[in-house]
């Protein structure tokens, strides 16, 4: 077996195409867009390169690719809230062969150790947590959401046999959109409706800059105190909204305000993998035509609950339930577009969010593990703290 660093366009193409061969007989896998995978490793387009670096490898045997992996370090998060400097590995794909997997993991470990890391998380992304994060360990018969990982069941053994341990779990809850909510959610909404200082509204795409800033304000107060999460800049929030603009549905993105100031958001998106699965990874002119046609004819029936945030000063007042019910009134009564809702990336360390999601309803459909591997094998392993 030969380990080859990805340094040429030809090797990059092989890095992108290897999963297509690996999953060709899997009916549930959806091929990611080639451009989305390439963007992660593009120094000009991925801002994480401003404070980090990465390297990629292919593993070949007798001239045939049998595995791939990337290793990376994000200097903004490497030491924040960690017991040791921690890097990451991701975009791991491999045949069912522990020796092959070990060679790939060893390459990532050795590279990270050389630059001062003492642990690695995986499989994770070289960038934001909402993309390419975690190993699928349950929900193999459910199609993956956009920029979310899908894996074969044997991957779990490859990681755990090497020595990775679960750092935290991520759940995807699935519910039928038109089912009634738990009475407690309605009760919260009724209580808060008596306070005239609170107001709710859905996004207006014509005012995208305003809502990008409102999103940033809430995000930095609600999320930036979590392990591995850094504050979002104005440029970053504007870039996120600009990137999402082609797929936004303004009626399913909601904000809450207190005396005119943003205090909460509930962001849903059309689950675009339900469209992208028809373009076979390529958003060329043919793929764009297919995308426009599917969007025009509203073939996508799944809504993705992307992120929920309430600033700390307004937590515990029922604002979460009130915001959910404001969204529900639109989605269930006025805008019956999406019969399925998937609520993505609910960390098991976030008890408050799990409680909110359970009140919204639905069952856990998919589970991902974020693993951590300590280079010092004698050091006690500590799981991510539950808050």
mmCIF file with all atom_site columns, N, CA and C in Angstrom, residues 127-180:
data_model
loop_
_atom_site.group_PDB
_atom_site.id
_atom_site.type_symbol
_atom_site.label_atom_id
_atom_site.label_alt_id
_atom_site.label_comp_id
_atom_site.label_asym_id
_atom_site.label_entity_id
_atom_site.label_seq_id
_atom_site.pdbx_PDB_ins_code
_atom_site.Cartn_x
_atom_site.Cartn_y
_atom_site.Cartn_z
_atom_site.occupancy
_atom_site.B_iso_or_equiv
_atom_site.pdbx_formal_charge
_atom_site.auth_seq_id
_atom_site.auth_comp_id
_atom_site.auth_asym_id
_atom_site.auth_atom_id
_atom_site.pdbx_PDB_model_num
ATOM 1   N N  . UNK A 1 127 ? -13.181 23.839 8.758  1.00 0.00 ? 127 UNK A N  1
ATOM 2   C CA . UNK A 1 127 ? -14.083 24.975 8.652  1.00 0.00 ? 127 UNK A CA 1
ATOM 3   C C  . UNK A 1 127 ? -15.226 24.820 9.628  1.00 0.00 ? 127 UNK A C  1
ATOM 4   N N  . UNK A 1 128 ? -16.392 25.293 9.246  1.00 0.00 ? 128 UNK A N  1
ATOM 5   C CA . UNK A 1 128 ? -17.534 25.331 10.152 1.00 0.00 ? 128 UNK A CA 1
ATOM 6   C C  . UNK A 1 128 ? -18.024 23.943 10.538 1.00 0.00 ? 128 UNK A C  1
ATOM 7   N N  . UNK A 1 129 ? -18.593 23.881 11.756 1.00 0.00 ? 129 UNK A N  1
ATOM 8   C CA . UNK A 1 129 ? -19.080 22.607 12.280 1.00 0.00 ? 129 UNK A CA 1
ATOM 9   C C  . UNK A 1 129 ? -20.319 22.082 11.570 1.00 0.00 ? 129 UNK A C  1
ATOM 10  N N  . UNK A 1 130 ? -21.074 22.946 10.935 1.00 0.00 ? 130 UNK A N  1
ATOM 11  C CA . UNK A 1 130 ? -22.327 22.501 10.334 1.00 0.00 ? 130 UNK A CA 1
ATOM 12  C C  . UNK A 1 130 ? -22.116 21.723 9.036  1.00 0.00 ? 130 UNK A C  1
ATOM 13  N N  . UNK A 1 131 ? -20.871 21.540 8.615  1.00 0.00 ? 131 UNK A N  1
ATOM 14  C CA . UNK A 1 131 ? -20.576 20.819 7.372  1.00 0.00 ? 131 UNK A CA 1
ATOM 15  C C  . UNK A 1 131 ? -19.607 19.675 7.656  1.00 0.00 ? 131 UNK A C  1
ATOM 16  N N  . UNK A 1 132 ? -19.865 18.530 7.035  1.00 0.00 ? 132 UNK A N  1
ATOM 17  C CA . UNK A 1 132 ? -18.927 17.407 7.004  1.00 0.00 ? 132 UNK A CA 1
ATOM 18  C C  . UNK A 1 132 ? -18.416 17.032 8.401  1.00 0.00 ? 132 UNK A C  1
ATOM 19  N N  . UNK A 1 133 ? -19.302 16.956 9.367  1.00 0.00 ? 133 UNK A N  1
ATOM 20  C CA . UNK A 1 133 ? -18.872 16.765 10.762 1.00 0.00 ? 133 UNK A CA 1
ATOM 21  C C  . UNK A 1 133 ? -19.486 15.509 11.355 1.00 0.00 ? 133 UNK A C  1
ATOM 22  N N  . UNK A 1 134 ? -18.651 14.627 11.851 1.00 0.00 ? 134 UNK A N  1
ATOM 23  C CA . UNK A 1 134 ? -19.122 13.458 12.576 1.00 0.00 ? 134 UNK A CA 1
ATOM 24  C C  . UNK A 1 134 ? -19.236 12.212 11.711 1.00 0.00 ? 134 UNK A C  1
ATOM 25  N N  . UNK A 1 135 ? -19.141 11.055 12.364 1.00 0.00 ? 135 UNK A N  1
ATOM 26  C CA . UNK A 1 135 ? -19.243 9.758  11.693 1.00 0.00 ? 135 UNK A CA 1
ATOM 27  C C  . UNK A 1 135 ? -20.646 9.195  11.886 1.00 0.00 ? 135 UNK A C  1
ATOM 28  N N  . UNK A 1 136 ? -21.301 8.855  10.793 1.00 0.00 ? 136 UNK A N  1
ATOM 29  C CA . UNK A 1 136 ? -22.638 8.273  10.882 1.00 0.00 ? 136 UNK A CA 1
ATOM 30  C C  . UNK A 1 136 ? -22.559 6.891  11.525 1.00 0.00 ? 136 UNK A C  1
ATOM 31  N N  . UNK A 1 137 ? -23.310 6.696  12.627 1.00 0.00 ? 137 UNK A N  1
ATOM 32  C CA . UNK A 1 137 ? -23.323 5.400  13.305 1.00 0.00 ? 137 UNK A CA 1
ATOM 33  C C  . UNK A 1 137 ? -24.740 4.836  13.419 1.00 0.00 ? 137 UNK A C  1
ATOM 34  N N  . UNK A 1 138 ? -25.728 5.611  13.003 1.00 0.00 ? 138 UNK A N  1
ATOM 35  C CA . UNK A 1 138 ? -27.114 5.130  13.021 1.00 0.00 ? 138 UNK A CA 1
ATOM 36  C C  . UNK A 1 138 ? -27.923 5.970  12.041 1.00 0.00 ? 138 UNK A C  1
ATOM 37  N N  . UNK A 1 139 ? -28.796 5.310  11.270 1.00 0.00 ? 139 UNK A N  1
ATOM 38  C CA . UNK A 1 139 ? -29.593 6.002  10.258 1.00 0.00 ? 139 UNK A CA 1
ATOM 39  C C  . UNK A 1 139 ? -29.072 5.759  8.858  1.00 0.00 ? 139 UNK A C  1
ATOM 40  N N  . UNK A 1 140 ? -28.579 4.549  8.625  1.00 0.00 ? 140 UNK A N  1
ATOM 41  C CA . UNK A 1 140 ? -27.962 4.233  7.333  1.00 0.00 ? 140 UNK A CA 1
ATOM 42  C C  . UNK A 1 140 ? -28.962 4.149  6.184  1.00 0.00 ? 140 UNK A C  1
ATOM 43  N N  . UNK A 1 141 ? -30.249 4.015  6.494  1.00 0.00 ? 141 UNK A N  1
ATOM 44  C CA . UNK A 1 141 ? -31.260 3.907  5.440  1.00 0.00 ? 141 UNK A CA 1
ATOM 45  C C  . UNK A 1 141 ? -31.971 5.241  5.198  1.00 0.00 ? 141 UNK A C  1
ATOM 46  N N  . UNK A 1 142 ? -31.397 6.321  5.721  1.00 0.00 ? 142 UNK A N  1
ATOM 47  C CA . UNK A 1 142 ? -31.938 7.665  5.510  1.00 0.00 ? 142 UNK A CA 1
ATOM 48  C C  . UNK A 1 142 ? -30.921 8.464  4.712  1.00 0.00 ? 142 UNK A C  1
ATOM 49  N N  . UNK A 1 143 ? -31.374 9.153  3.683  1.00 0.00 ? 143 UNK A N  1
ATOM 50  C CA . UNK A 1 143 ? -30.453 9.906  2.840  1.00 0.00 ? 143 UNK A CA 1
ATOM 51  C C  . UNK A 1 143 ? -29.784 11.035 3.632  1.00 0.00 ? 143 UNK A C  1
ATOM 52  N N  . UNK A 1 144 ? -28.516 11.299 3.355  1.00 0.00 ? 144 UNK A N  1
ATOM 53  C CA . UNK A 1 144 ? -27.819 12.378 4.065  1.00 0.00 ? 144 UNK A CA 1
ATOM 54  C C  . UNK A 1 144 ? -28.325 13.741 3.630  1.00 0.00 ? 144 UNK A C  1
ATOM 55  N N  . UNK A 1 145 ? -28.286 14.689 4.547  1.00 0.00 ? 145 UNK A N  1
ATOM 56  C CA . UNK A 1 145 ? -28.617 16.063 4.215  1.00 0.00 ? 145 UNK A CA 1
ATOM 57  C C  . UNK A 1 145 ? -27.416 16.740 3.565  1.00 0.00 ? 145 UNK A C  1
ATOM 58  N N  . UNK A 1 146 ? -27.673 17.912 3.011  1.00 0.00 ? 146 UNK A N  1
ATOM 59  C CA . UNK A 1 146 ? -26.653 18.637 2.262  1.00 0.00 ? 146 UNK A CA 1
ATOM 60  C C  . UNK A 1 146 ? -25.412 18.904 3.111  1.00 0.00 ? 146 UNK A C  1
ATOM 61  N N  . UNK A 1 147 ? -24.256 18.552 2.582  1.00 0.00 ? 147 UNK A N  1
ATOM 62  C CA . UNK A 1 147 ? -22.958 18.728 3.233  1.00 0.00 ? 147 UNK A CA 1
ATOM 63  C C  . UNK A 1 147 ? -22.895 18.044 4.600  1.00 0.00 ? 147 UNK A C  1
ATOM 64  N N  . UNK A 1 148 ? -23.595 16.924 4.701  1.00 0.00 ? 148 UNK A N  1
ATOM 65  C CA . UNK A 1 148 ? -23.514 16.095 5.902  1.00 0.00 ? 148 UNK A CA 1
ATOM 66  C C  . UNK A 1 148 ? -22.930 14.732 5.529  1.00 0.00 ? 148 UNK A C  1
ATOM 67  N N  . UNK A 1 149 ? -22.215 14.136 6.458  1.00 0.00 ? 149 UNK A N  1
ATOM 68  C CA . UNK A 1 149 ? -21.520 12.880 6.189  1.00 0.00 ? 149 UNK A CA 1
ATOM 69  C C  . UNK A 1 149 ? -22.456 11.685 6.162  1.00 0.00 ? 149 UNK A C  1
ATOM 70  N N  . UNK A 1 150 ? -22.200 10.803 5.206  1.00 0.00 ? 150 UNK A N  1
ATOM 71  C CA . UNK A 1 150 ? -22.815 9.471  5.170  1.00 0.00 ? 150 UNK A CA 1
ATOM 72  C C  . UNK A 1 150 ? -21.672 8.463  5.148  1.00 0.00 ? 150 UNK A C  1
ATOM 73  N N  . UNK A 1 151 ? -21.807 7.375  5.908  1.00 0.00 ? 151 UNK A N  1
ATOM 74  C CA . UNK A 1 151 ? -20.739 6.377  5.964  1.00 0.00 ? 151 UNK A CA 1
ATOM 75  C C  . UNK A 1 151 ? -21.321 4.970  5.996  1.00 0.00 ? 151 UNK A C  1
ATOM 76  N N  . UNK A 1 152 ? -20.480 4.023  5.632  1.00 0.00 ? 152 UNK A N  1
ATOM 77  C CA . UNK A 1 152 ? -20.830 2.614  5.784  1.00 0.00 ? 152 UNK A CA 1
ATOM 78  C C  . UNK A 1 152 ? -20.765 2.224  7.269  1.00 0.00 ? 152 UNK A C  1
ATOM 79  N N  . UNK A 1 153 ? -21.551 1.215  7.690  1.00 0.00 ? 153 UNK A N  1
ATOM 80  C CA . UNK A 1 153 ? -21.519 0.798  9.101  1.00 0.00 ? 153 UNK A CA 1
ATOM 81  C C  . UNK A 1 153 ? -20.137 0.365  9.588  1.00 0.00 ? 153 UNK A C  1
ATOM 82  N N  . UNK A 1 154 ? -19.306 -0.205 8.728  1.00 0.00 ? 154 UNK A N  1
ATOM 83  C CA . UNK A 1 154 ? -18.010 -0.707 9.190  1.00 0.00 ? 154 UNK A CA 1
ATOM 84  C C  . UNK A 1 154 ? -17.031 0.404  9.552  1.00 0.00 ? 154 UNK A C  1
ATOM 85  N N  . UNK A 1 155 ? -17.314 1.636  9.168  1.00 0.00 ? 155 UNK A N  1
ATOM 86  C CA . UNK A 1 155 ? -16.418 2.742  9.520  1.00 0.00 ? 155 UNK A CA 1
ATOM 87  C C  . UNK A 1 155 ? -16.277 2.899  11.031 1.00 0.00 ? 155 UNK A C  1
ATOM 88  N N  . UNK A 1 156 ? -17.353 2.605  11.750 1.00 0.00 ? 156 UNK A N  1
ATOM 89  C CA . UNK A 1 156 ? -17.308 2.759  13.210 1.00 0.00 ? 156 UNK A CA 1
ATOM 90  C C  . UNK A 1 156 ? -16.213 1.873  13.808 1.00 0.00 ? 156 UNK A C  1
ATOM 91  N N  . UNK A 1 157 ? -16.112 0.645  13.324 1.00 0.00 ? 157 UNK A N  1
ATOM 92  C CA . UNK A 1 157 ? -15.082 -0.258 13.821 1.00 0.00 ? 157 UNK A CA 1
ATOM 93  C C  . UNK A 1 157 ? -13.697 0.233  13.424 1.00 0.00 ? 157 UNK A C  1
ATOM 94  N N  . UNK A 1 158 ? -13.558 0.779  12.224 1.00 0.00 ? 158 UNK A N  1
ATOM 95  C CA . UNK A 1 158 ? -12.249 1.279  11.797 1.00 0.00 ? 158 UNK A CA 1
ATOM 96  C C  . UNK A 1 158 ? -11.751 2.368  12.740 1.00 0.00 ? 158 UNK A C  1
ATOM 97  N N  . UNK A 1 159 ? -12.637 3.291  13.124 1.00 0.00 ? 159 UNK A N  1
ATOM 98  C CA . UNK A 1 159 ? -12.260 4.376  14.038 1.00 0.00 ? 159 UNK A CA 1
ATOM 99  C C  . UNK A 1 159 ? -11.984 3.844  15.441 1.00 0.00 ? 159 UNK A C  1
ATOM 100 N N  . UNK A 1 160 ? -12.892 3.054  15.962 1.00 0.00 ? 160 UNK A N  1
ATOM 101 C CA . UNK A 1 160 ? -12.781 2.634  17.358 1.00 0.00 ? 160 UNK A CA 1
ATOM 102 C C  . UNK A 1 160 ? -11.672 1.606  17.567 1.00 0.00 ? 160 UNK A C  1
ATOM 103 N N  . UNK A 1 161 ? -11.430 0.751  16.579 1.00 0.00 ? 161 UNK A N  1
ATOM 104 C CA . UNK A 1 161 ? -10.326 -0.198 16.693 1.00 0.00 ? 161 UNK A CA 1
ATOM 105 C C  . UNK A 1 161 ? -8.978  0.525  16.700 1.00 0.00 ? 161 UNK A C  1
ATOM 106 N N  . UNK A 1 162 ? -8.902  1.667  16.033 1.00 0.00 ? 162 UNK A N  1
ATOM 107 C CA . UNK A 1 162 ? -7.658  2.437  16.020 1.00 0.00 ? 162 UNK A CA 1
ATOM 108 C C  . UNK A 1 162 ? -7.396  3.073  17.381 1.00 0.00 ? 162 UNK A C  1
ATOM 109 N N  . UNK A 1 163 ? -8.479  3.385  18.098 1.00 0.00 ? 163 UNK A N  1
ATOM 110 C CA . UNK A 1 163 ? -8.327  4.005  19.410 1.00 0.00 ? 163 UNK A CA 1
ATOM 111 C C  . UNK A 1 163 ? -9.100  5.291  19.607 1.00 0.00 ? 163 UNK A C  1
ATOM 112 N N  . UNK A 1 164 ? -9.849  5.713  18.591 1.00 0.00 ? 164 UNK A N  1
ATOM 113 C CA . UNK A 1 164 ? -10.698 6.894  18.748 1.00 0.00 ? 164 UNK A CA 1
ATOM 114 C C  . UNK A 1 164 ? -11.780 6.602  19.789 1.00 0.00 ? 164 UNK A C  1
ATOM 115 N N  . UNK A 1 165 ? -12.109 7.621  20.594 1.00 0.00 ? 165 UNK A N  1
ATOM 116 C CA . UNK A 1 165 ? -13.192 7.522  21.572 1.00 0.00 ? 165 UNK A CA 1
ATOM 117 C C  . UNK A 1 165 ? -14.205 8.633  21.327 1.00 0.00 ? 165 UNK A C  1
ATOM 118 N N  . UNK A 1 166 ? -15.454 8.376  21.696 1.00 0.00 ? 166 UNK A N  1
ATOM 119 C CA . UNK A 1 166 ? -16.517 9.343  21.438 1.00 0.00 ? 166 UNK A CA 1
ATOM 120 C C  . UNK A 1 166 ? -16.305 10.589 22.287 1.00 0.00 ? 166 UNK A C  1
ATOM 121 N N  . UNK A 1 167 ? -16.138 11.731 21.602 1.00 0.00 ? 167 UNK A N  1
ATOM 122 C CA . UNK A 1 167 ? -16.005 13.013 22.303 1.00 0.00 ? 167 UNK A CA 1
ATOM 123 C C  . UNK A 1 167 ? -17.381 13.621 22.531 1.00 0.00 ? 167 UNK A C  1
ATOM 124 N N  . UNK A 1 168 ? -18.236 13.566 21.527 1.00 0.00 ? 168 UNK A N  1
ATOM 125 C CA . UNK A 1 168 ? -19.646 13.890 21.705 1.00 0.00 ? 168 UNK A CA 1
ATOM 126 C C  . UNK A 1 168 ? -20.445 13.278 20.564 1.00 0.00 ? 168 UNK A C  1
ATOM 127 N N  . UNK A 1 169 ? -21.752 13.240 20.745 1.00 0.00 ? 169 UNK A N  1
ATOM 128 C CA . UNK A 1 169 ? -22.666 12.709 19.730 1.00 0.00 ? 169 UNK A CA 1
ATOM 129 C C  . UNK A 1 169 ? -23.509 13.842 19.157 1.00 0.00 ? 169 UNK A C  1
ATOM 130 N N  . UNK A 1 170 ? -23.904 13.682 17.904 1.00 0.00 ? 170 UNK A N  1
ATOM 131 C CA . UNK A 1 170 ? -24.809 14.633 17.261 1.00 0.00 ? 170 UNK A CA 1
ATOM 132 C C  . UNK A 1 170 ? -26.045 13.875 16.781 1.00 0.00 ? 170 UNK A C  1
ATOM 133 N N  . UNK A 1 171 ? -27.206 14.405 17.104 1.00 0.00 ? 171 UNK A N  1
ATOM 134 C CA . UNK A 1 171 ? -28.459 13.754 16.731 1.00 0.00 ? 171 UNK A CA 1
ATOM 135 C C  . UNK A 1 171 ? -29.170 14.543 15.632 1.00 0.00 ? 171 UNK A C  1
ATOM 136 N N  . UNK A 1 172 ? -29.848 13.808 14.765 1.00 0.00 ? 172 UNK A N  1
ATOM 137 C CA . UNK A 1 172 ? -30.772 14.407 13.803 1.00 0.00 ? 172 UNK A CA 1
ATOM 138 C C  . UNK A 1 172 ? -32.172 13.912 14.147 1.00 0.00 ? 172 UNK A C  1
ATOM 139 N N  . UNK A 1 173 ? -33.040 14.832 14.580 1.00 0.00 ? 173 UNK A N  1
ATOM 140 C CA . UNK A 1 173 ? -34.425 14.497 14.892 1.00 0.00 ? 173 UNK A CA 1
ATOM 141 C C  . UNK A 1 173 ? -35.280 14.676 13.641 1.00 0.00 ? 173 UNK A C  1
ATOM 142 N N  . UNK A 1 174 ? -36.227 13.771 13.458 1.00 0.00 ? 174 UNK A N  1
ATOM 143 C CA . UNK A 1 174 ? -37.103 13.821 12.285 1.00 0.00 ? 174 UNK A CA 1
ATOM 144 C C  . UNK A 1 174 ? -38.550 13.801 12.756 1.00 0.00 ? 174 UNK A C  1
ATOM 145 N N  . UNK A 1 175 ? -39.366 14.700 12.211 1.00 0.00 ? 175 UNK A N  1
ATOM 146 C CA . UNK A 1 175 ? -40.775 14.720 12.553 1.00 0.00 ? 175 UNK A CA 1
ATOM 147 C C  . UNK A 1 175 ? -41.608 15.089 11.328 1.00 0.00 ? 175 UNK A C  1
ATOM 148 N N  . UNK A 1 176 ? -42.863 14.700 11.376 1.00 0.00 ? 176 UNK A N  1
ATOM 149 C CA . UNK A 1 176 ? -43.810 15.120 10.342 1.00 0.00 ? 176 UNK A CA 1
ATOM 150 C C  . UNK A 1 176 ? -44.244 16.545 10.671 1.00 0.00 ? 176 UNK A C  1
ATOM 151 N N  . UNK A 1 177 ? -44.055 17.429 9.722  1.00 0.00 ? 177 UNK A N  1
ATOM 152 C CA . UNK A 1 177 ? -44.240 18.860 9.964  1.00 0.00 ? 177 UNK A CA 1
ATOM 153 C C  . UNK A 1 177 ? -45.643 19.203 10.442 1.00 0.00 ? 177 UNK A C  1
ATOM 154 N N  . UNK A 1 178 ? -46.641 18.501 9.943  1.00 0.00 ? 178 UNK A N  1
ATOM 155 C CA . UNK A 1 178 ? -48.026 18.874 10.244 1.00 0.00 ? 178 UNK A CA 1
ATOM 156 C C  . UNK A 1 178 ? -48.564 18.232 11.516 1.00 0.00 ? 178 UNK A C  1
ATOM 157 N N  . UNK A 1 179 ? -47.745 17.418 12.201 1.00 0.00 ? 179 UNK A N  1
ATOM 158 C CA . UNK A 1 179 ? -48.176 16.841 13.469 1.00 0.00 ? 179 UNK A CA 1
ATOM 159 C C  . UNK A 1 179 ? -48.273 17.941 14.529 1.00 0.00 ? 179 UNK A C  1
ATOM 160 N N  . UNK A 1 180 ? -49.172 17.786 15.506 1.00 0.00 ? 180 UNK A N  1
ATOM 161 C CA . UNK A 1 180 ? -49.301 18.811 16.561 1.00 0.00 ? 180 UNK A CA 1
ATOM 162 C C  . UNK A 1 180 ? -48.071 18.856 17.454 1.00 0.00 ? 180 UNK A C  1
#
